[in-house]
Amino acid sequence: MKRHFEAGLSCREIAADIGVSRNAVIGKLSRLNLTRGRSVDERRLQDRTSAPRAPKAVPRLQFEMLATIYGEADAPVVTGPIDDANRCSLMELREYSCRWPISTPGAEDFRFCGNAAQDGQPYCTGHSRLAYRPNSRGRLMRG
């Protein structure tokens, strides 16, 4: 294999001559530290002289299509006062109680909202507005 390499044959030609795959020849030459081509200094020089990459283009057409389908999504979130008189513990929660956590789990004053939840939803109207925000432009762009 060394003789073939020193004779200047390509890996494909060496592989065909000795009856193995091209990748087997590449692996063996690599293990023998036999490489051809540019030196490390030449590669570094080329990297320094190459032009900087242009920034990626924003997929504007995709955003415009999604904006027409879903409408402008940058509407402000409207929040009103949320009644906190019905706070309850985990054991006091009922089927139609708001499950929005108040405070930090594990704290002594940890409670849930406890207001009447919307039909089939885990949260009351006020907390649903906080939990389920309309799609923002960033979400539309990410897909």
Short mmCIF file of N, CA and C in Angstrom, two decimals:
data_model
loop_
_atom_site.label_atom_id
_atom_site.label_comp_id
_atom_site.label_asym_id
_atom_site.label_seq_id
_atom_site.Cartn_x
_atom_site.Cartn_y
_atom_site.Cartn_z
N MET A 1 0.83 -1.19 0.00
CA MET A 1 0.00 0.00 0.00
C MET A 1 0.88 1.26 0.00
N LYS A 2 1.99 1.19 0.76
CA LYS A 2 2.88 2.35 0.81
C LYS A 2 3.46 2.64 -0.57
N ARG A 3 3.81 1.56 -1.30
CA ARG A 3 4.39 1.76 -2.64
C ARG A 3 3.38 2.44 -3.56
N HIS A 4 2.13 1.98 -3.49
CA HIS A 4 1.08 2.58 -4.33
C HIS A 4 0.90 4.06 -3.97
N PHE A 5 0.89 4.34 -2.67
CA PHE A 5 0.70 5.71 -2.21
C PHE A 5 1.84 6.61 -2.69
N GLU A 6 3.06 6.12 -2.53
CA GLU A 6 4.23 6.90 -2.94
C GLU A 6 4.32 7.05 -4.45
N ALA A 7 3.70 6.10 -5.18
CA ALA A 7 3.67 6.20 -6.64
C ALA A 7 2.66 7.23 -7.10
N GLY A 8 1.82 7.73 -6.18
CA GLY A 8 0.87 8.79 -6.52
C GLY A 8 -0.50 8.29 -6.93
N LEU A 9 -0.79 7.00 -6.68
CA LEU A 9 -2.11 6.48 -7.03
C LEU A 9 -3.17 7.04 -6.08
N SER A 10 -4.39 7.17 -6.59
CA SER A 10 -5.48 7.64 -5.73
C SER A 10 -5.97 6.49 -4.86
N CYS A 11 -6.74 6.82 -3.84
CA CYS A 11 -7.27 5.79 -2.94
C CYS A 11 -8.17 4.82 -3.70
N ARG A 12 -8.90 5.31 -4.67
CA ARG A 12 -9.78 4.45 -5.47
C ARG A 12 -8.94 3.46 -6.27
N GLU A 13 -7.86 3.93 -6.84
CA GLU A 13 -6.99 3.06 -7.63
C GLU A 13 -6.28 2.03 -6.75
N ILE A 14 -5.84 2.44 -5.58
CA ILE A 14 -5.20 1.51 -4.65
C ILE A 14 -6.20 0.44 -4.23
N ALA A 15 -7.43 0.87 -3.91
CA ALA A 15 -8.47 -0.07 -3.47
C ALA A 15 -8.78 -1.09 -4.56
N ALA A 16 -8.89 -0.64 -5.80
CA ALA A 16 -9.17 -1.56 -6.91
C ALA A 16 -8.02 -2.54 -7.11
N ASP A 17 -6.80 -2.10 -6.90
CA ASP A 17 -5.63 -2.94 -7.12
C ASP A 17 -5.51 -4.03 -6.06
N ILE A 18 -5.78 -3.69 -4.78
CA ILE A 18 -5.59 -4.69 -3.72
C ILE A 18 -6.90 -5.37 -3.30
N GLY A 19 -8.04 -4.93 -3.85
CA GLY A 19 -9.30 -5.63 -3.61
C GLY A 19 -9.99 -5.29 -2.31
N VAL A 20 -9.90 -4.06 -1.85
CA VAL A 20 -10.63 -3.62 -0.65
C VAL A 20 -11.39 -2.35 -1.00
N SER A 21 -12.17 -1.87 -0.04
CA SER A 21 -12.94 -0.65 -0.31
C SER A 21 -12.04 0.59 -0.23
N ARG A 22 -12.50 1.66 -0.84
CA ARG A 22 -11.77 2.92 -0.82
C ARG A 22 -11.64 3.43 0.61
N ASN A 23 -12.72 3.29 1.40
CA ASN A 23 -12.67 3.76 2.79
C ASN A 23 -11.67 2.96 3.62
N ALA A 24 -11.50 1.67 3.30
CA ALA A 24 -10.50 0.87 4.01
C ALA A 24 -9.10 1.40 3.71
N VAL A 25 -8.87 1.78 2.48
CA VAL A 25 -7.57 2.35 2.10
C VAL A 25 -7.36 3.68 2.81
N ILE A 26 -8.38 4.53 2.83
CA ILE A 26 -8.27 5.83 3.51
C ILE A 26 -7.97 5.63 4.99
N GLY A 27 -8.66 4.70 5.64
CA GLY A 27 -8.42 4.43 7.06
C GLY A 27 -7.02 3.94 7.32
N LYS A 28 -6.54 3.01 6.49
CA LYS A 28 -5.20 2.47 6.69
C LYS A 28 -4.14 3.55 6.47
N LEU A 29 -4.30 4.36 5.43
CA LEU A 29 -3.35 5.44 5.18
C LEU A 29 -3.35 6.44 6.33
N SER A 30 -4.50 6.68 6.90
CA SER A 30 -4.60 7.60 8.03
C SER A 30 -3.87 7.04 9.24
N ARG A 31 -4.05 5.74 9.50
CA ARG A 31 -3.38 5.11 10.64
C ARG A 31 -1.86 5.07 10.45
N LEU A 32 -1.43 5.02 9.19
CA LEU A 32 0.01 5.04 8.90
C LEU A 32 0.56 6.46 8.81
N ASN A 33 -0.29 7.44 9.04
CA ASN A 33 0.06 8.86 8.96
C ASN A 33 0.60 9.24 7.58
N LEU A 34 0.03 8.64 6.56
CA LEU A 34 0.39 8.97 5.19
C LEU A 34 -0.72 9.85 4.63
N THR A 35 -0.42 11.11 4.45
CA THR A 35 -1.42 12.03 3.91
C THR A 35 -0.84 12.80 2.75
N ARG A 36 -1.72 13.22 1.90
CA ARG A 36 -1.36 14.04 0.75
C ARG A 36 -2.07 15.37 0.88
N GLY A 37 -1.61 16.32 0.14
CA GLY A 37 -2.35 17.56 0.09
C GLY A 37 -1.64 18.68 0.80
N ARG A 38 -2.45 19.63 1.17
CA ARG A 38 -1.90 20.85 1.76
C ARG A 38 -1.40 20.60 3.17
N SER A 39 -0.44 21.38 3.55
CA SER A 39 0.05 21.31 4.92
C SER A 39 -0.88 22.13 5.81
N VAL A 40 -0.69 21.99 7.09
CA VAL A 40 -1.52 22.71 8.06
C VAL A 40 -1.36 24.21 7.89
N ASP A 41 -0.13 24.67 7.63
CA ASP A 41 0.13 26.10 7.47
C ASP A 41 -0.63 26.67 6.28
N GLU A 42 -0.66 25.91 5.17
CA GLU A 42 -1.38 26.38 3.99
C GLU A 42 -2.88 26.49 4.27
N ARG A 43 -3.43 25.52 5.04
CA ARG A 43 -4.87 25.58 5.37
C ARG A 43 -5.18 26.78 6.25
N ARG A 44 -4.32 27.05 7.21
CA ARG A 44 -4.55 28.20 8.08
C ARG A 44 -4.49 29.50 7.30
N LEU A 45 -3.54 29.59 6.38
CA LEU A 45 -3.40 30.78 5.55
C LEU A 45 -4.65 30.99 4.71
N GLN A 46 -5.17 29.92 4.14
CA GLN A 46 -6.37 30.03 3.31
C GLN A 46 -7.57 30.45 4.17
N ASP A 47 -7.69 29.90 5.39
CA ASP A 47 -8.80 30.27 6.26
C ASP A 47 -8.78 31.76 6.59
N ARG A 48 -7.60 32.31 6.80
CA ARG A 48 -7.50 33.73 7.14
C ARG A 48 -7.83 34.63 5.96
N THR A 49 -7.51 34.17 4.76
CA THR A 49 -7.72 35.01 3.59
C THR A 49 -9.10 34.85 2.97
N SER A 50 -9.88 33.88 3.43
CA SER A 50 -11.20 33.69 2.84
C SER A 50 -12.14 34.81 3.28
N ALA A 51 -13.09 35.11 2.44
CA ALA A 51 -14.03 36.20 2.72
C ALA A 51 -14.99 35.79 3.84
N PRO A 52 -15.42 36.74 4.67
CA PRO A 52 -16.38 36.39 5.72
C PRO A 52 -17.71 35.98 5.11
N ARG A 53 -18.40 35.10 5.81
CA ARG A 53 -19.68 34.61 5.32
C ARG A 53 -20.74 35.68 5.44
N ALA A 54 -21.62 35.68 4.47
CA ALA A 54 -22.74 36.61 4.50
C ALA A 54 -23.77 36.11 5.51
N PRO A 55 -24.47 37.00 6.21
CA PRO A 55 -25.49 36.55 7.16
C PRO A 55 -26.63 35.85 6.43
N LYS A 56 -27.27 34.91 7.14
CA LYS A 56 -28.38 34.18 6.54
C LYS A 56 -29.54 35.11 6.27
N ALA A 57 -30.20 34.87 5.18
CA ALA A 57 -31.37 35.67 4.84
C ALA A 57 -32.57 35.22 5.67
N VAL A 58 -33.38 36.17 6.07
CA VAL A 58 -34.59 35.86 6.83
C VAL A 58 -35.63 35.30 5.87
N PRO A 59 -36.27 34.20 6.23
CA PRO A 59 -37.28 33.64 5.34
C PRO A 59 -38.54 34.52 5.33
N ARG A 60 -38.43 35.67 4.69
CA ARG A 60 -39.49 36.67 4.71
C ARG A 60 -40.78 36.14 4.08
N LEU A 61 -40.67 35.42 2.97
CA LEU A 61 -41.86 34.92 2.29
C LEU A 61 -42.63 33.98 3.21
N GLN A 62 -41.91 33.12 3.92
CA GLN A 62 -42.58 32.19 4.83
C GLN A 62 -43.30 32.96 5.93
N PHE A 63 -42.67 33.99 6.48
CA PHE A 63 -43.32 34.78 7.51
C PHE A 63 -44.56 35.47 6.98
N GLU A 64 -44.46 36.02 5.77
CA GLU A 64 -45.62 36.71 5.19
C GLU A 64 -46.78 35.75 4.96
N MET A 65 -46.48 34.53 4.52
CA MET A 65 -47.55 33.55 4.31
C MET A 65 -48.21 33.18 5.64
N LEU A 66 -47.40 32.95 6.67
CA LEU A 66 -47.97 32.61 7.97
C LEU A 66 -48.73 33.78 8.57
N ALA A 67 -48.25 35.00 8.36
CA ALA A 67 -48.94 36.17 8.89
C ALA A 67 -50.30 36.34 8.23
N THR A 68 -50.41 36.02 6.93
CA THR A 68 -51.71 36.14 6.28
C THR A 68 -52.66 35.06 6.77
N ILE A 69 -52.14 33.89 7.08
CA ILE A 69 -53.00 32.81 7.58
C ILE A 69 -53.47 33.10 8.99
N TYR A 70 -52.53 33.44 9.88
CA TYR A 70 -52.85 33.61 11.29
C TYR A 70 -53.10 35.05 11.70
N GLY A 71 -52.86 36.00 10.83
CA GLY A 71 -53.05 37.41 11.18
C GLY A 71 -51.86 37.92 11.96
N GLU A 72 -51.87 39.21 12.22
CA GLU A 72 -50.80 39.79 13.03
C GLU A 72 -50.93 39.26 14.44
N ALA A 73 -49.85 38.74 14.96
CA ALA A 73 -49.88 38.07 16.26
C ALA A 73 -49.26 38.91 17.37
N ASP A 74 -48.91 40.15 17.08
CA ASP A 74 -48.26 40.96 18.09
C ASP A 74 -49.25 41.75 18.94
N ALA A 75 -50.47 41.27 19.05
CA ALA A 75 -51.48 41.95 19.85
C ALA A 75 -51.10 41.86 21.32
N PRO A 76 -51.28 42.92 22.07
CA PRO A 76 -50.91 42.88 23.48
C PRO A 76 -51.83 41.95 24.27
N VAL A 77 -51.27 41.34 25.29
CA VAL A 77 -52.05 40.46 26.14
C VAL A 77 -52.84 41.32 27.12
N VAL A 78 -54.14 41.15 27.12
CA VAL A 78 -55.00 41.93 28.00
C VAL A 78 -55.18 41.15 29.29
N THR A 79 -54.78 41.76 30.37
CA THR A 79 -54.96 41.11 31.66
C THR A 79 -55.76 42.03 32.55
N GLY A 80 -56.70 41.45 33.20
CA GLY A 80 -57.50 42.20 34.15
C GLY A 80 -57.16 41.73 35.55
N PRO A 81 -57.79 42.32 36.53
CA PRO A 81 -57.54 41.86 37.89
C PRO A 81 -58.05 40.43 38.08
N ILE A 82 -57.29 39.64 38.78
CA ILE A 82 -57.66 38.25 39.04
C ILE A 82 -58.01 38.16 40.51
N ASP A 83 -59.20 37.67 40.79
CA ASP A 83 -59.67 37.55 42.17
C ASP A 83 -58.85 36.48 42.87
N ASP A 84 -58.22 36.86 43.98
CA ASP A 84 -57.40 35.89 44.70
C ASP A 84 -58.01 35.49 46.04
N ALA A 85 -59.31 35.71 46.18
CA ALA A 85 -59.97 35.37 47.44
C ALA A 85 -60.24 33.87 47.56
N ASN A 86 -60.18 33.14 46.47
CA ASN A 86 -60.53 31.72 46.49
C ASN A 86 -59.32 30.80 46.55
N ARG A 87 -58.20 31.28 47.01
CA ARG A 87 -57.00 30.43 47.05
C ARG A 87 -57.27 29.17 47.85
N CYS A 88 -56.71 28.04 47.35
CA CYS A 88 -56.95 26.77 48.03
C CYS A 88 -55.72 25.88 47.92
N SER A 89 -55.66 24.88 48.77
CA SER A 89 -54.54 23.93 48.74
C SER A 89 -54.83 22.84 47.72
N LEU A 90 -53.88 21.96 47.53
CA LEU A 90 -54.04 20.86 46.58
C LEU A 90 -55.22 19.98 46.96
N MET A 91 -55.39 19.74 48.23
CA MET A 91 -56.48 18.86 48.69
C MET A 91 -57.84 19.53 48.55
N GLU A 92 -57.88 20.85 48.51
CA GLU A 92 -59.16 21.57 48.40
C GLU A 92 -59.57 21.82 46.95
N LEU A 93 -58.71 21.51 45.98
CA LEU A 93 -59.05 21.73 44.57
C LEU A 93 -60.22 20.86 44.16
N ARG A 94 -61.11 21.41 43.38
CA ARG A 94 -62.26 20.67 42.85
C ARG A 94 -62.08 20.51 41.35
N GLU A 95 -63.00 19.81 40.72
CA GLU A 95 -62.89 19.52 39.29
C GLU A 95 -62.85 20.78 38.45
N TYR A 96 -63.63 21.79 38.79
CA TYR A 96 -63.70 23.00 37.99
C TYR A 96 -63.02 24.19 38.67
N SER A 97 -61.96 23.92 39.45
CA SER A 97 -61.20 24.99 40.09
C SER A 97 -59.97 25.31 39.24
N CYS A 98 -59.57 26.57 39.27
CA CYS A 98 -58.38 27.01 38.55
C CYS A 98 -57.14 26.43 39.23
N ARG A 99 -56.27 25.82 38.46
CA ARG A 99 -55.09 25.16 39.00
C ARG A 99 -53.81 25.99 38.85
N TRP A 100 -53.95 27.29 38.68
CA TRP A 100 -52.79 28.17 38.54
C TRP A 100 -52.06 28.24 39.87
N PRO A 101 -50.76 27.89 39.91
CA PRO A 101 -50.03 27.91 41.18
C PRO A 101 -49.72 29.33 41.64
N ILE A 102 -49.91 29.56 42.91
CA ILE A 102 -49.60 30.85 43.53
C ILE A 102 -48.45 30.59 44.49
N SER A 103 -47.39 31.37 44.42
CA SER A 103 -46.20 31.24 45.24
C SER A 103 -45.30 30.12 44.69
N THR A 104 -44.39 29.63 45.51
CA THR A 104 -43.43 28.62 45.09
C THR A 104 -43.81 27.27 45.67
N PRO A 105 -43.82 26.21 44.85
CA PRO A 105 -44.13 24.89 45.40
C PRO A 105 -43.18 24.54 46.52
N GLY A 106 -43.72 24.01 47.59
CA GLY A 106 -42.92 23.65 48.75
C GLY A 106 -42.94 24.72 49.83
N ALA A 107 -43.34 25.94 49.48
CA ALA A 107 -43.41 27.01 50.48
C ALA A 107 -44.66 26.82 51.34
N GLU A 108 -44.62 27.37 52.54
CA GLU A 108 -45.77 27.21 53.44
C GLU A 108 -47.02 27.90 52.91
N ASP A 109 -46.85 29.02 52.19
CA ASP A 109 -48.02 29.75 51.69
C ASP A 109 -48.40 29.32 50.27
N PHE A 110 -47.91 28.16 49.80
CA PHE A 110 -48.22 27.70 48.44
C PHE A 110 -49.69 27.33 48.34
N ARG A 111 -50.34 27.92 47.35
CA ARG A 111 -51.76 27.67 47.10
C ARG A 111 -52.00 27.68 45.59
N PHE A 112 -53.21 27.31 45.22
CA PHE A 112 -53.67 27.42 43.84
C PHE A 112 -54.72 28.51 43.78
N CYS A 113 -54.98 29.02 42.58
CA CYS A 113 -55.91 30.13 42.40
C CYS A 113 -57.29 29.78 42.97
N GLY A 114 -57.89 28.69 42.50
CA GLY A 114 -59.17 28.24 43.04
C GLY A 114 -60.39 28.88 42.44
N ASN A 115 -60.25 29.89 41.56
CA ASN A 115 -61.43 30.49 40.92
C ASN A 115 -62.08 29.48 39.99
N ALA A 116 -63.27 29.80 39.52
CA ALA A 116 -63.98 28.90 38.60
C ALA A 116 -63.24 28.85 37.27
N ALA A 117 -62.92 27.64 36.83
CA ALA A 117 -62.19 27.45 35.58
C ALA A 117 -63.15 27.48 34.41
N GLN A 118 -62.62 27.81 33.23
CA GLN A 118 -63.43 27.78 32.02
C GLN A 118 -63.79 26.33 31.71
N ASP A 119 -64.79 26.14 30.88
CA ASP A 119 -65.24 24.79 30.54
C ASP A 119 -64.11 23.96 29.95
N GLY A 120 -63.75 22.87 30.61
CA GLY A 120 -62.74 21.96 30.11
C GLY A 120 -61.31 22.47 30.19
N GLN A 121 -61.09 23.61 30.78
CA GLN A 121 -59.76 24.19 30.88
C GLN A 121 -59.25 24.09 32.31
N PRO A 122 -57.94 24.06 32.50
CA PRO A 122 -57.41 23.97 33.86
C PRO A 122 -57.34 25.30 34.59
N TYR A 123 -57.52 26.43 33.85
CA TYR A 123 -57.34 27.75 34.45
C TYR A 123 -58.60 28.60 34.32
N CYS A 124 -58.70 29.61 35.19
CA CYS A 124 -59.77 30.59 35.09
C CYS A 124 -59.50 31.51 33.90
N THR A 125 -60.42 32.42 33.60
CA THR A 125 -60.28 33.30 32.44
C THR A 125 -59.02 34.15 32.53
N GLY A 126 -58.76 34.74 33.68
CA GLY A 126 -57.59 35.60 33.84
C GLY A 126 -56.28 34.85 33.66
N HIS A 127 -56.17 33.68 34.25
CA HIS A 127 -54.93 32.92 34.13
C HIS A 127 -54.81 32.25 32.76
N SER A 128 -55.91 31.97 32.09
CA SER A 128 -55.85 31.44 30.72
C SER A 128 -55.22 32.47 29.79
N ARG A 129 -55.53 33.76 30.00
CA ARG A 129 -54.93 34.80 29.17
C ARG A 129 -53.42 34.84 29.37
N LEU A 130 -52.96 34.53 30.57
CA LEU A 130 -51.52 34.51 30.83
C LEU A 130 -50.86 33.24 30.28
N ALA A 131 -51.56 32.12 30.38
CA ALA A 131 -50.98 30.84 29.99
C ALA A 131 -50.99 30.61 28.49
N TYR A 132 -52.06 31.00 27.82
CA TYR A 132 -52.21 30.72 26.39
C TYR A 132 -52.14 32.02 25.61
N ARG A 133 -50.94 32.45 25.30
CA ARG A 133 -50.75 33.68 24.54
C ARG A 133 -50.85 33.38 23.05
N PRO A 134 -51.35 34.33 22.28
CA PRO A 134 -51.40 34.11 20.83
C PRO A 134 -49.98 34.01 20.27
N ASN A 135 -49.88 33.40 19.10
CA ASN A 135 -48.56 33.22 18.47
C ASN A 135 -47.87 34.56 18.30
N SER A 136 -46.61 34.59 18.69
CA SER A 136 -45.82 35.80 18.48
C SER A 136 -45.07 35.68 17.17
N ARG A 137 -44.50 36.77 16.70
CA ARG A 137 -43.77 36.76 15.44
C ARG A 137 -42.60 35.78 15.51
N GLY A 138 -41.95 35.71 16.66
CA GLY A 138 -40.82 34.79 16.81
C GLY A 138 -41.24 33.34 16.66
N ARG A 139 -42.39 32.98 17.22
CA ARG A 139 -42.87 31.62 17.07
C ARG A 139 -43.21 31.31 15.63
N LEU A 140 -43.80 32.29 14.93
CA LEU A 140 -44.13 32.07 13.52
C LEU A 140 -42.87 31.87 12.70
N MET A 141 -41.82 32.61 13.01
CA MET A 141 -40.59 32.51 12.25
C MET A 141 -39.90 31.16 12.49
N ARG A 142 -39.98 30.65 13.71
CA ARG A 142 -39.33 29.38 14.02
C ARG A 142 -40.06 28.20 13.42
N GLY A 143 -41.35 28.34 13.20
CA GLY A 143 -42.12 27.26 12.60
C GLY A 143 -42.66 26.42 13.64
#
